[in-house]
Amino acid sequence: MGVRLVVVDDHRLHAEALASALKLRGHRVLAAAAPVAGAAELVVSRAPEVCLLGTAAPDGPGVFDPVARIKRERPQVAVVVLGPVPSPRGIAAAFAAGASGYVRHDERIEGVERALVKARAGEAAVAPQLLQGAFAELLHPSEQPDDEGQRLLRLLTRREVEVLVRVAEGEDTRLIARGMGIAPSTARTHVQRVLMKLEVGSRLEAAALAARTGLLDRAVPRARGAS
């Protein structure tokens, strides 16, 4: 028997693609929508058995607030989170909010389907190794929630920190060079080193990572101390 569900994701195309794939496998998709912030309203109005909630940032603040609201207003609805490989804190946050499962976003559709069926049956739909890390974090939470930002910050020199701050403020290479009193070629080199150390492919990704991990909040005072 197919699962009656709603699919929400911050990217509408992702939600619709998942919905189409699950419909082809015999499940009843009541709605496919974006963004995740509207998941609770959709679940309350449609009353599915399961909500499949896709997120690209399981460690972000407030990401699982809709899950908590769903469990308050429709406690019988199981929520399965679909996202990247998270830190233990990210998956712990999902379960603390009331999620019944967590599935990696690179999982095959058969794996997603199994998770939906298990969640509907009241079982935990999550890989054992992810669940173990989540329980460890719930029992012994990190003292410093922004330790990832701290770790990333230690990878950068003072110059690179200043470059990152300027990138996050939207400055291009020319403005970075002028503001730091260096040649554009030197500024470009600094930017490339920042991207490489943070393991991101663009300035936009670097700025988003810095904001999400708290790196930017720490970087600003450090950058000012360098000037």
Short mmCIF file of N, CA, C and O in Angstrom, two decimals, residues 1-3 27 50 80 110-123 125:
data_model
loop_
_atom_site.label_atom_id
_atom_site.label_comp_id
_atom_site.label_asym_id
_atom_site.label_seq_id
_atom_site.Cartn_x
_atom_site.Cartn_y
_atom_site.Cartn_z
N MET A 1 0.85 -1.20 0.00
CA MET A 1 0.00 0.00 0.00
C MET A 1 0.88 1.24 0.00
O MET A 1 1.82 1.36 0.77
N GLY A 2 0.58 2.16 -0.89
CA GLY A 2 1.40 3.37 -1.03
C GLY A 2 1.26 4.30 0.16
O GLY A 2 0.27 4.29 0.88
N VAL A 3 2.29 5.12 0.35
CA VAL A 3 2.30 6.11 1.43
C VAL A 3 1.61 7.39 0.95
O VAL A 3 1.82 7.83 -0.18
N HIS A 27 2.96 5.72 -4.82
CA HIS A 27 2.63 6.49 -3.62
C HIS A 27 1.72 7.66 -3.97
O HIS A 27 1.73 8.17 -5.10
N VAL A 50 3.00 11.00 5.94
CA VAL A 50 4.42 11.33 6.05
C VAL A 50 4.70 12.64 5.32
O VAL A 50 4.11 12.91 4.27
N VAL A 80 10.26 12.77 7.53
CA VAL A 80 11.54 12.22 7.10
C VAL A 80 12.33 13.35 6.44
O VAL A 80 11.85 13.97 5.49
N GLU A 110 14.76 4.03 -4.10
CA GLU A 110 14.32 2.87 -3.32
C GLU A 110 14.60 3.07 -1.83
O GLU A 110 13.81 2.67 -0.97
N GLY A 111 15.74 3.72 -1.53
CA GLY A 111 16.09 3.99 -0.14
C GLY A 111 15.17 5.02 0.48
O GLY A 111 14.77 4.91 1.65
N VAL A 112 14.82 6.03 -0.29
CA VAL A 112 13.87 7.05 0.19
C VAL A 112 12.52 6.40 0.46
O VAL A 112 11.88 6.64 1.49
N GLU A 113 12.11 5.54 -0.45
CA GLU A 113 10.83 4.84 -0.30
C GLU A 113 10.80 3.98 0.96
O GLU A 113 9.82 3.99 1.72
N ARG A 114 11.89 3.25 1.21
CA ARG A 114 11.95 2.41 2.42
C ARG A 114 11.84 3.27 3.68
O ARG A 114 11.18 2.89 4.65
N ALA A 115 12.49 4.43 3.66
CA ALA A 115 12.44 5.32 4.82
C ALA A 115 11.02 5.81 5.07
O ALA A 115 10.58 5.90 6.22
N LEU A 116 10.30 6.13 4.00
CA LEU A 116 8.92 6.60 4.15
C LEU A 116 8.03 5.52 4.77
O LEU A 116 7.22 5.80 5.66
N VAL A 117 8.20 4.29 4.30
CA VAL A 117 7.38 3.19 4.80
C VAL A 117 7.70 2.92 6.27
O VAL A 117 6.80 2.70 7.10
N LYS A 118 8.99 2.92 6.62
CA LYS A 118 9.39 2.69 8.02
C LYS A 118 8.86 3.80 8.92
O LYS A 118 8.37 3.53 10.02
N ALA A 119 8.97 5.05 8.47
CA ALA A 119 8.50 6.17 9.28
C ALA A 119 7.00 6.07 9.51
O ALA A 119 6.51 6.32 10.61
N ARG A 120 6.25 5.70 8.47
CA ARG A 120 4.79 5.55 8.62
C ARG A 120 4.46 4.48 9.64
O ARG A 120 3.46 4.59 10.38
N ALA A 121 5.31 3.46 9.73
CA ALA A 121 5.08 2.37 10.67
C ALA A 121 5.55 2.70 12.08
O ALA A 121 5.46 1.86 12.99
N GLY A 122 6.08 3.93 12.26
CA GLY A 122 6.52 4.34 13.59
C GLY A 122 7.94 3.94 13.93
O GLY A 122 8.36 4.03 15.09
N GLU A 123 8.71 3.53 12.91
CA GLU A 123 10.10 3.14 13.14
C GLU A 123 11.04 4.28 12.82
O GLU A 123 10.70 5.20 12.06
N ALA A 125 13.76 5.80 10.76
CA ALA A 125 14.24 5.58 9.39
C ALA A 125 15.55 6.33 9.19
O ALA A 125 15.59 7.43 8.64
#
